[in-house]
XYZ file of C-alpha atoms in Angstrom:
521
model
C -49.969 119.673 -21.499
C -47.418 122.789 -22.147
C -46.734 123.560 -26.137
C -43.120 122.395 -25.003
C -43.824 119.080 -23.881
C -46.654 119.277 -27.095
C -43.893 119.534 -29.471
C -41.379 117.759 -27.294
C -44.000 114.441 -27.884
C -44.740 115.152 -31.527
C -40.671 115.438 -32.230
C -39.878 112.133 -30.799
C -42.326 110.907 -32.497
C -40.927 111.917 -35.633
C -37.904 110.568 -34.667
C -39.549 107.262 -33.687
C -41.221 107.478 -37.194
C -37.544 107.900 -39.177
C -35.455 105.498 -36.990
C -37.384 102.708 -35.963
C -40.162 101.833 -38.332
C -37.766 100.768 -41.163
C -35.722 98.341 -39.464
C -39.170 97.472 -37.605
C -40.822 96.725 -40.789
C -37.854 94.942 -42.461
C -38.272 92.434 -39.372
C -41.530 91.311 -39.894
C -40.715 91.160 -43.954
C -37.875 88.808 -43.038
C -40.120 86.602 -40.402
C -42.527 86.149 -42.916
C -40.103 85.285 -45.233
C -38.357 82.701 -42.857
C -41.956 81.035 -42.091
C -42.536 80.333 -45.778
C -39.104 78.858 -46.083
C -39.332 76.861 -43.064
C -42.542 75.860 -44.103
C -41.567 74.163 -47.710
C -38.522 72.714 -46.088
C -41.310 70.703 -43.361
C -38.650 71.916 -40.448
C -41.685 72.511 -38.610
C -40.813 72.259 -34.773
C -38.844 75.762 -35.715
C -42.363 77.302 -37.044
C -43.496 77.793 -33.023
C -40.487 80.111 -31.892
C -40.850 81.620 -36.010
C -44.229 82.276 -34.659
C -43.851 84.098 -31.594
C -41.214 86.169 -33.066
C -43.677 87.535 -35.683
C -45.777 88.421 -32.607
C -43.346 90.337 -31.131
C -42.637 92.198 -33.972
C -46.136 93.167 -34.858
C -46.000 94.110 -31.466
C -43.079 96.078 -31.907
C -44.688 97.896 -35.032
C -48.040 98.256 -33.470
C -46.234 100.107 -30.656
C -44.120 102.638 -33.139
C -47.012 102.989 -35.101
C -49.080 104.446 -31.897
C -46.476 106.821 -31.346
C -45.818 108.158 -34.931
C -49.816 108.922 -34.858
C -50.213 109.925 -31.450
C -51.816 107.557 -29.785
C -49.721 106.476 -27.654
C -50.836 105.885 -23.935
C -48.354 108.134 -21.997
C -48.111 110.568 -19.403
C -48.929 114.380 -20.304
C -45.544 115.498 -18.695
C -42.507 114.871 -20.651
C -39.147 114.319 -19.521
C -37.485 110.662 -18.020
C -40.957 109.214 -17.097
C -41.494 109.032 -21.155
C -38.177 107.894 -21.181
C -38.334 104.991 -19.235
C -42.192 104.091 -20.538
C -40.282 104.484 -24.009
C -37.320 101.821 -23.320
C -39.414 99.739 -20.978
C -42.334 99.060 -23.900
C -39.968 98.903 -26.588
C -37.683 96.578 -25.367
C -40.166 93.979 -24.352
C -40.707 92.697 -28.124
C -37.329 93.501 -29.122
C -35.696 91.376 -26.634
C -38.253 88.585 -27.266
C -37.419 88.893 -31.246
C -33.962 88.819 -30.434
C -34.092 85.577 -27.515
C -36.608 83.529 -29.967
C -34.230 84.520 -33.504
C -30.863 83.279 -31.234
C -32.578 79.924 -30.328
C -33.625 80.031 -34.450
C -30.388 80.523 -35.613
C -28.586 77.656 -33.364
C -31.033 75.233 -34.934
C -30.210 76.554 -38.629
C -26.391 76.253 -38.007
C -27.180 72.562 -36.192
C -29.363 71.959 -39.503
C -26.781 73.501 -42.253
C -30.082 75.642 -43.179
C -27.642 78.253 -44.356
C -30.324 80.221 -46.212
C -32.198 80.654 -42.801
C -29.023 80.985 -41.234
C -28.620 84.046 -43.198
C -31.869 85.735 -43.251
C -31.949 85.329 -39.451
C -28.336 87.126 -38.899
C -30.350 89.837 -40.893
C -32.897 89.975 -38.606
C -30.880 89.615 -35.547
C -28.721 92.899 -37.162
C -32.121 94.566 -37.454
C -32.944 94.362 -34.225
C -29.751 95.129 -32.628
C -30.106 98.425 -34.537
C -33.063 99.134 -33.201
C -31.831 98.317 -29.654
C -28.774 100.798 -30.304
C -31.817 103.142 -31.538
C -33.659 102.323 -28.328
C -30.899 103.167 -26.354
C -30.708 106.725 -27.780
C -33.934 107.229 -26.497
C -32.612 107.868 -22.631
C -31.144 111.620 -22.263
C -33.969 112.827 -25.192
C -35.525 115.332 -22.771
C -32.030 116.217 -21.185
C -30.345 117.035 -24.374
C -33.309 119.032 -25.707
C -32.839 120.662 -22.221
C -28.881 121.390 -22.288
C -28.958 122.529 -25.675
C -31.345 125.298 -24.435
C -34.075 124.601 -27.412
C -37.074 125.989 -25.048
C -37.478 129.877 -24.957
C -40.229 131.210 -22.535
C -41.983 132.314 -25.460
C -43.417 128.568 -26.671
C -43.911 130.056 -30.205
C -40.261 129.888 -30.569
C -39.712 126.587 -30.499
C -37.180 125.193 -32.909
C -38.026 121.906 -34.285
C -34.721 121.990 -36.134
C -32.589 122.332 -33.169
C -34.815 119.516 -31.247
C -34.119 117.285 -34.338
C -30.568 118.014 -33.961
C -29.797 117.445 -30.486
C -31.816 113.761 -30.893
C -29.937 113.165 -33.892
C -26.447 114.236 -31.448
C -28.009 111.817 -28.925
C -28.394 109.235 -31.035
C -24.866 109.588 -32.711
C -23.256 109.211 -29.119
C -24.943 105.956 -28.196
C -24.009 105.126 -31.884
C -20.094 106.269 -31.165
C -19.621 102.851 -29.090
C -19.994 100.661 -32.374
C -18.558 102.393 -35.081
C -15.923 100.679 -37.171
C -12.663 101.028 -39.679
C -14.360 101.673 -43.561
C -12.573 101.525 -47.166
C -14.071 103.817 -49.244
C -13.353 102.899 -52.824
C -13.761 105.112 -55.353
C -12.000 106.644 -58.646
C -13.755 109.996 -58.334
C -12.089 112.186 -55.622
C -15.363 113.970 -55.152
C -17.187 111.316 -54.047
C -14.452 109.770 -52.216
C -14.427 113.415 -50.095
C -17.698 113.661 -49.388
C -18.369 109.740 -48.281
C -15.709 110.214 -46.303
C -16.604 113.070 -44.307
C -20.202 112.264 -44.173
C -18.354 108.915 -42.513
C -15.990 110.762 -40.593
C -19.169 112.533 -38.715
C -20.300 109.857 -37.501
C -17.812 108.813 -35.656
C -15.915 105.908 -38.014
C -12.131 105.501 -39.064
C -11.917 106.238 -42.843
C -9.213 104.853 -45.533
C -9.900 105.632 -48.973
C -8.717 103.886 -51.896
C -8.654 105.994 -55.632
C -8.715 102.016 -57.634
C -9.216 98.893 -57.442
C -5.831 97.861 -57.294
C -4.915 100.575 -54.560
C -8.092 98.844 -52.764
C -6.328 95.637 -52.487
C -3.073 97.262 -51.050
C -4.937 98.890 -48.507
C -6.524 95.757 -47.715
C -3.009 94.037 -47.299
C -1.814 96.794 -44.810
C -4.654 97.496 -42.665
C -7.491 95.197 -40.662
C -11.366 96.711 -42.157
C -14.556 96.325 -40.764
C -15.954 97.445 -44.164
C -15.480 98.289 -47.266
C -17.528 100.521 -49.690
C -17.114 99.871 -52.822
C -17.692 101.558 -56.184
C -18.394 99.019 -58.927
C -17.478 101.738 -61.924
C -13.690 101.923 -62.263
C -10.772 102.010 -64.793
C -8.307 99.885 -63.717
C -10.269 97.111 -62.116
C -13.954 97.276 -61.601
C -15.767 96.604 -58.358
C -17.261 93.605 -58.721
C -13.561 92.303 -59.923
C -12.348 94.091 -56.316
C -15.031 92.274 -55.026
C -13.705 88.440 -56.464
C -10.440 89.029 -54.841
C -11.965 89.869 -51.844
C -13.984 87.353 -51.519
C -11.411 84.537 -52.708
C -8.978 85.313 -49.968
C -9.481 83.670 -46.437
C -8.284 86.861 -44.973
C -10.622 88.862 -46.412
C -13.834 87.413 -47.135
C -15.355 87.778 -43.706
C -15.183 91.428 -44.507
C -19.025 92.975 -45.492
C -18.947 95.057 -48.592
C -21.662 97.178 -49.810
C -21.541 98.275 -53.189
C -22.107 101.852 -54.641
C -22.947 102.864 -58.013
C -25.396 105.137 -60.170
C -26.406 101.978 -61.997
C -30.223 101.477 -61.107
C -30.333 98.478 -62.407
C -31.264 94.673 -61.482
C -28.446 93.134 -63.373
C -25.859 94.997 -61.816
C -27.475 94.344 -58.502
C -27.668 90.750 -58.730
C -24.534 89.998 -60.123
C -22.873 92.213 -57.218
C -24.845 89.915 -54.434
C -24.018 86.794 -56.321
C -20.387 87.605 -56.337
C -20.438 88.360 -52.469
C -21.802 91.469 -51.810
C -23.730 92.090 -48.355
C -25.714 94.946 -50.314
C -26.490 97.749 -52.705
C -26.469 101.383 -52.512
C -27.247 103.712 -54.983
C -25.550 107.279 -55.551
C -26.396 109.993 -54.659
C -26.948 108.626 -50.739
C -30.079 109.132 -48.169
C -28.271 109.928 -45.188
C -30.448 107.851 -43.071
C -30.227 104.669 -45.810
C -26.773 104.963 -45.458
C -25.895 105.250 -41.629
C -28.546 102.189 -41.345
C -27.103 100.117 -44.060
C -23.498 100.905 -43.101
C -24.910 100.205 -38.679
C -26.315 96.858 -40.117
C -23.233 95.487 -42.016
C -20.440 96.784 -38.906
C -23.097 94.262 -36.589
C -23.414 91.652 -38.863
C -19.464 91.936 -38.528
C -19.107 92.225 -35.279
C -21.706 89.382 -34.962
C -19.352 87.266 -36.787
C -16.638 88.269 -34.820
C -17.852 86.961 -32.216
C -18.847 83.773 -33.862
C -15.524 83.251 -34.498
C -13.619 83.939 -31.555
C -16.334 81.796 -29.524
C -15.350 78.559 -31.721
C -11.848 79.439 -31.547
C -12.975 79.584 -27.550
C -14.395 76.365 -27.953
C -11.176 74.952 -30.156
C -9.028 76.073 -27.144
C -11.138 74.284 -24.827
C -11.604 71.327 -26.835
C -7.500 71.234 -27.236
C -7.285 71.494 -23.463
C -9.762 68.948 -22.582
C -8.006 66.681 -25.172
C -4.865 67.229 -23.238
C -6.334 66.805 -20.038
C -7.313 63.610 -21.160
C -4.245 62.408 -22.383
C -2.646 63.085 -19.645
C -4.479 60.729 -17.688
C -5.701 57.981 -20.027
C -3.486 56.132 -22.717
C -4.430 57.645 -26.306
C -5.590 54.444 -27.812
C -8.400 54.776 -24.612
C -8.997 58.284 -25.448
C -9.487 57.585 -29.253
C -11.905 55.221 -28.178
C -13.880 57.242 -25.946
C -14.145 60.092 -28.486
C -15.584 57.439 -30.987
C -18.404 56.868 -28.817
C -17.847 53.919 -27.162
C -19.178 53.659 -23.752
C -18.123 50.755 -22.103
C -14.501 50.158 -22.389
C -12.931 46.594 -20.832
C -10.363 44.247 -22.757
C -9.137 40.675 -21.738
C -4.885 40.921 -21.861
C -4.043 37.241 -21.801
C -0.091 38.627 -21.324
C 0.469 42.072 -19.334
C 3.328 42.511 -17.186
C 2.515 44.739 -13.699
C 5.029 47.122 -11.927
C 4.602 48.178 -8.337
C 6.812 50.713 -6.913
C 6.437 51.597 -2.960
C 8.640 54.265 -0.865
C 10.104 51.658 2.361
C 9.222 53.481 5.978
C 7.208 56.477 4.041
C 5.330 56.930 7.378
C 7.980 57.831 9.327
C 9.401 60.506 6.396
C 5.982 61.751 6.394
C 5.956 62.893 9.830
C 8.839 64.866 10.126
C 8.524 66.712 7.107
C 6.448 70.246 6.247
C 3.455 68.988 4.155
C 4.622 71.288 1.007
C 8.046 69.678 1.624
C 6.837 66.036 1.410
C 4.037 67.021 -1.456
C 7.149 68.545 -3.633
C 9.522 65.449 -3.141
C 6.535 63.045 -3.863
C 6.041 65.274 -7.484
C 9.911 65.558 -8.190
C 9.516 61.683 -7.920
C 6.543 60.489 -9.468
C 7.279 63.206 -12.042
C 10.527 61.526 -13.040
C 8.975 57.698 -12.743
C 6.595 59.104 -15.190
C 9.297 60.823 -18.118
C 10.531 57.415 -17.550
C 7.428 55.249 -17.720
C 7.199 57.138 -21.384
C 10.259 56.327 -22.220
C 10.644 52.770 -22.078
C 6.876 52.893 -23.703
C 5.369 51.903 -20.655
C 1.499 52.779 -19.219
C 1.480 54.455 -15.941
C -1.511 52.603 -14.481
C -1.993 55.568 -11.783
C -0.142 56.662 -7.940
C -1.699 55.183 -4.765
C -0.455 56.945 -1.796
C 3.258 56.262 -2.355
C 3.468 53.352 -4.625
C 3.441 53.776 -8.339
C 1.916 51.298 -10.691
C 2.639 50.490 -14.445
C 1.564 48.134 -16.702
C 3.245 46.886 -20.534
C 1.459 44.968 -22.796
C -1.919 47.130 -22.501
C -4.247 48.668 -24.263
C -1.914 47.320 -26.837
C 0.277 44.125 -26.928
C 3.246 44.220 -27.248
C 6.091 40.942 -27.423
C 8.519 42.557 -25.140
C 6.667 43.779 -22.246
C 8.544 42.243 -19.559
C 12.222 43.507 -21.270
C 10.294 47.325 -21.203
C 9.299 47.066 -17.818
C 12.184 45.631 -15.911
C 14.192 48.545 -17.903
C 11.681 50.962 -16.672
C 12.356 49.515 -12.989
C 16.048 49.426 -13.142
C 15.793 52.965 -14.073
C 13.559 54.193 -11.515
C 16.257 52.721 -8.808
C 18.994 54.309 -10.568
C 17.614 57.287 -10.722
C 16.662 57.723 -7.259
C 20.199 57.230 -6.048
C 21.457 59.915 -8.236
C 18.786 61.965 -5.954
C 19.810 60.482 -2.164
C 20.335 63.603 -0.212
C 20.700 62.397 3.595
C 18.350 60.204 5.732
C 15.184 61.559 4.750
C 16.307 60.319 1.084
C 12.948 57.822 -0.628
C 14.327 54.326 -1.172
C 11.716 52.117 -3.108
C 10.657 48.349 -3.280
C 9.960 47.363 -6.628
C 7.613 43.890 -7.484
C 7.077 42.705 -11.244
C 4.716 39.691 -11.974
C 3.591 38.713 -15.371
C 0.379 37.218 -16.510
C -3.242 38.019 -17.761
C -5.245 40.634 -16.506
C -8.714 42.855 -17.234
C -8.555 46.454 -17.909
C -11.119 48.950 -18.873
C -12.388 52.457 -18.638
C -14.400 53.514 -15.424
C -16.381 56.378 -13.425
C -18.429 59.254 -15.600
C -17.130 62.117 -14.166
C -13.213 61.546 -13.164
C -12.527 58.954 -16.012
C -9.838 56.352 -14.601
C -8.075 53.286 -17.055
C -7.204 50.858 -14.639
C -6.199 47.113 -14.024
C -7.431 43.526 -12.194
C -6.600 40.020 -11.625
C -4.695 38.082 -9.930
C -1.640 39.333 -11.846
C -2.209 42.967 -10.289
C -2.018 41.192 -7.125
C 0.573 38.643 -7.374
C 2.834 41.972 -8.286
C 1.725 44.094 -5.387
C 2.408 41.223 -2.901
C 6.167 40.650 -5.099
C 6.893 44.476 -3.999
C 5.340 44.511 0.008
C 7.524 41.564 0.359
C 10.654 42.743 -1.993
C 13.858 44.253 -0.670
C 14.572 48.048 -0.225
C 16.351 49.200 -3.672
C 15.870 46.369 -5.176
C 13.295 44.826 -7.725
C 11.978 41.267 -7.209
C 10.414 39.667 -10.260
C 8.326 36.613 -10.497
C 9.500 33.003 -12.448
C 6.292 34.151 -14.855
C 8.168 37.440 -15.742
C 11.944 35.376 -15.774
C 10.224 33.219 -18.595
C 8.577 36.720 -20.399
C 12.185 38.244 -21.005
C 13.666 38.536 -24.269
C 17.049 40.131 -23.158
C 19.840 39.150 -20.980
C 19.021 40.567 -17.644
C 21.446 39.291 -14.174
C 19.034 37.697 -12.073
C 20.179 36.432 -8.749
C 17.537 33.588 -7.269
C 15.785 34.608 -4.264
C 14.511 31.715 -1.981
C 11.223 30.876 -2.409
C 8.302 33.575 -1.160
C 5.218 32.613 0.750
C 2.968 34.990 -0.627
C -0.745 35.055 1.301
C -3.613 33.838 -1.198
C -1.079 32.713 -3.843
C 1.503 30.374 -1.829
C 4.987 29.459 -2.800
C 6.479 31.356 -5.693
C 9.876 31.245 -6.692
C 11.570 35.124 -7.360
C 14.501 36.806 -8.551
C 16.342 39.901 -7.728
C 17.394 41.580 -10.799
C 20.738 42.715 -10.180
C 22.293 46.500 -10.875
């Protein structure tokens, strides 16, 4: 092995040692942590996936610790073959941690565990750090390379320029996930230097000079984070902090608070009042970029928490709708309140049956999106007008229409609402006569009891049988064009004063002689 490719190992190593094996460690800290806790709560079908994430993770730390002493198994040439080693063996527990601590978390939330709900996000942040950290790894020998670190003399190897163009590597896979920050602070000093120190790295900075400036800046801008100084004049930080935390706009928001106060008190109260964490002045460089990486994933992890439920709200809203649409809302109440086998006895329904006369011949002379547009102008309308008189639409069959009053709840004037809706389905369609190929309708109303219920699984259809279904289909086949023929059943149903005009008595096959009317226009 060359000195270069010597040092080359040893400097990523000490990379590895500065970058990873903090948020490595604080892993296995928090599994052990969430394996007691799961433990004294007996939610012990979560201990197995609790268990193979502590694997991984000693694993992962087994791994890190190889290469920060050197004995790591890898080729004696450096360059993308260490690389790709690097990423490959790295990954492997990190993804498992992070697959196992999902599944974790989705029970906690299912549970209301929120104190392992918590301490899991924290792990899940860890290890998306250490992914981003991962990812910095590819390009190592490339930058060292294009930042011309290697002299042909190997004495003059500059470890300080190596540990530059890593730490230039890392901030570009870092630049992907930086975020907006409110630095809040009454000195201007230390409200400079944060900021810069911020601004390096790639994040948008807004500073703040009080606590009450804070909350303005809050009100005119969207944050990722805020930093937040809990020794101030006007309005301390952990006062900031209340407000924050009170207002549904802003409480989603991570904070860390900053302070030269080293002491327990002040850190508890800060946590207890809201506070994702504690930093104390002046900074570690390092603490701070992986404090500050943690909380910006946390947020964006809630983020996208959030906009998947609002997802799921949407979706919920539509399917809702969907089912509306098709399905009376007393059915669809119903349905959502678990029932699974819908069906109701209606000793008094009355059923409409609308059918196009000589739709056959119509059909074949006009252009299927033609005939597909009339049928939807049409059914559309019977249907604004089916909800207007308060009527069910049953559902379409071919060309007829069906609709049904006194279901899925009774009502005393059923026949009244349906004749009305009849009367103004005929009216309506002669408004719309436009030549020969104009839709004329028969229309057939029968009243009497009938059985209607919810079924199918996966196309959900409320429908309607008995003889009364029947009675009314047979009333329309063997009605008049533009005209409605109603049964002596219905006549006796109406409450209002409608113009009948007898009809001589039908022979209708299966039911035999029925005397009908033709309500007039």
């Amino acid at each position: 092995m060359t000195a270069k490719n010597e040092f080359q190992r040893h400097a990523i190593a000490a990379h590895l040692a500065q970058r990873l094996a903090g948020p490595a460690r604080a892993i296995s800290g928090i599994q052990e942590l969430l394996l007691e806790q799961v433990q004294n709560h007996g939610l012990v079908h979560i201990t197995p996936d609790l268990e193979r994430v502590g694997a991984a993770a000693r694993q992962l730390n087994s791994l890190i610790d190889s290469l920060i002493h050197g004995k790591a198994d890898y080729p004696d040439h450096a360059g993308r073959e260490i690389e790709a080693k690097l990423r490959h063996d790295l990954r492997t527990p990190l993804n498992a941690i992070i697959g196992y601590s999902e599944m974790i978390l989705e029970e906690a939330e299912e549970l209301h565990e929120h104190a392992l709900d918590e301490d899991v996000r924290v792990m899940l942040a860890a290890a998306a750090e250490l992914l981003a950290h991962v990812d910095a790894i590819a390009g190592l020998s490339r930058a060292s390379d294009n930042e011309g670190l290697w002299t042909t003399d190997q004495a003059e190897i500059d470890a300080a320029g190596l540990e530059r163009a890593l730490g230039k590597t890392e901030r570009d896979a870092f630049s992907g996930r930086n975020g907006r920050i409110l630095v809040v602070d009454d000195i201007g000093s230390n409200r400079d230097l944060l900021s810069r120190r911020l601004l390096h790295d790639g994040h948008q900075i807004v500073t703040a000079e009080s606590g009450l400036s804070a909350l303005t800046r809050l009100a005119e801008y969207e944050f990722d984070l805020v930093l937040l100084d809990i020794l101030m004049p006007d309005m301390n930080g952990i006062e900031v902090l209340s407000r924050l935390k009170a207002e549904h706009r802003w409480r989603h928001i991570p904070v860390i608070m900053i302070s030269g106060l080293n002491e327990v008190d002040a850190v508890v109260r800060c946590i207890e009042a809201g506070a994702d964490d504690y930093l104390l002045k002046p900074f570690n460089p390092v603490l701070l970029r992986a404090r500050i990486n943690s909380s910006l994933e946390k947020k964006r992890w809630r983020d996208r928490e959030h906009q998947y439920l609002q997802r799921i709200e949407a979706e919920k809203r539509r399917a809702d709708s969907l089912l509306h649409a098709v399905l009376p809302g007393q059915i669809v109440a119903r349905l959502q309140g678990g029932e699974e086998i819908i069906a109701d006895r209606f000793e008094e329904v009355t059923i409409l049956f609308a059918d196009i006369v000589g739709f056959s011949p119509i059909a074949a002379k006009l252009p299927a999106s033609d005939l597909i547009k009339r049928l939807d102008r049409m059914f559309s309308m019977f249907d604004a007008l089916a909800e207007k008189h308060s009527v069910e639409k049953i559902k379409t069959i071919g060309d007829a229409y069906m609709a049904a009053c006194g279901l899925p709840e009774p009502a005393a004037d059923h026949a009244d609402r349906i004749v009305a809706l009849g009367k103004s389905m005929l009216d309506s369609l002669r408004l719309l006569a436009s030549g020969s190929d104009s839709f004329r309708v028969r229309i057939g109303v029968h009243t009497g009891p009938v059985i209607a219920g919810l079924i199918g699984r996966h196309r959900f259809v409320y429908d309607v049988w008995g003889e009364t279904v029947n009675i009314a289909s047979r009333l329309e086949s063997q009605g008049v064009a533009d005209r409605m023929q109603i049964s002596e059943a219905t006549r006796r149903a109406l409450h209002a004063s409608w113009e009948l005009e007898p009809r001589c008595t039908v022979e209708l096959r299966g039911v035999g002689k029925m005397e009908t009317y033709l309500v007039r226009h």
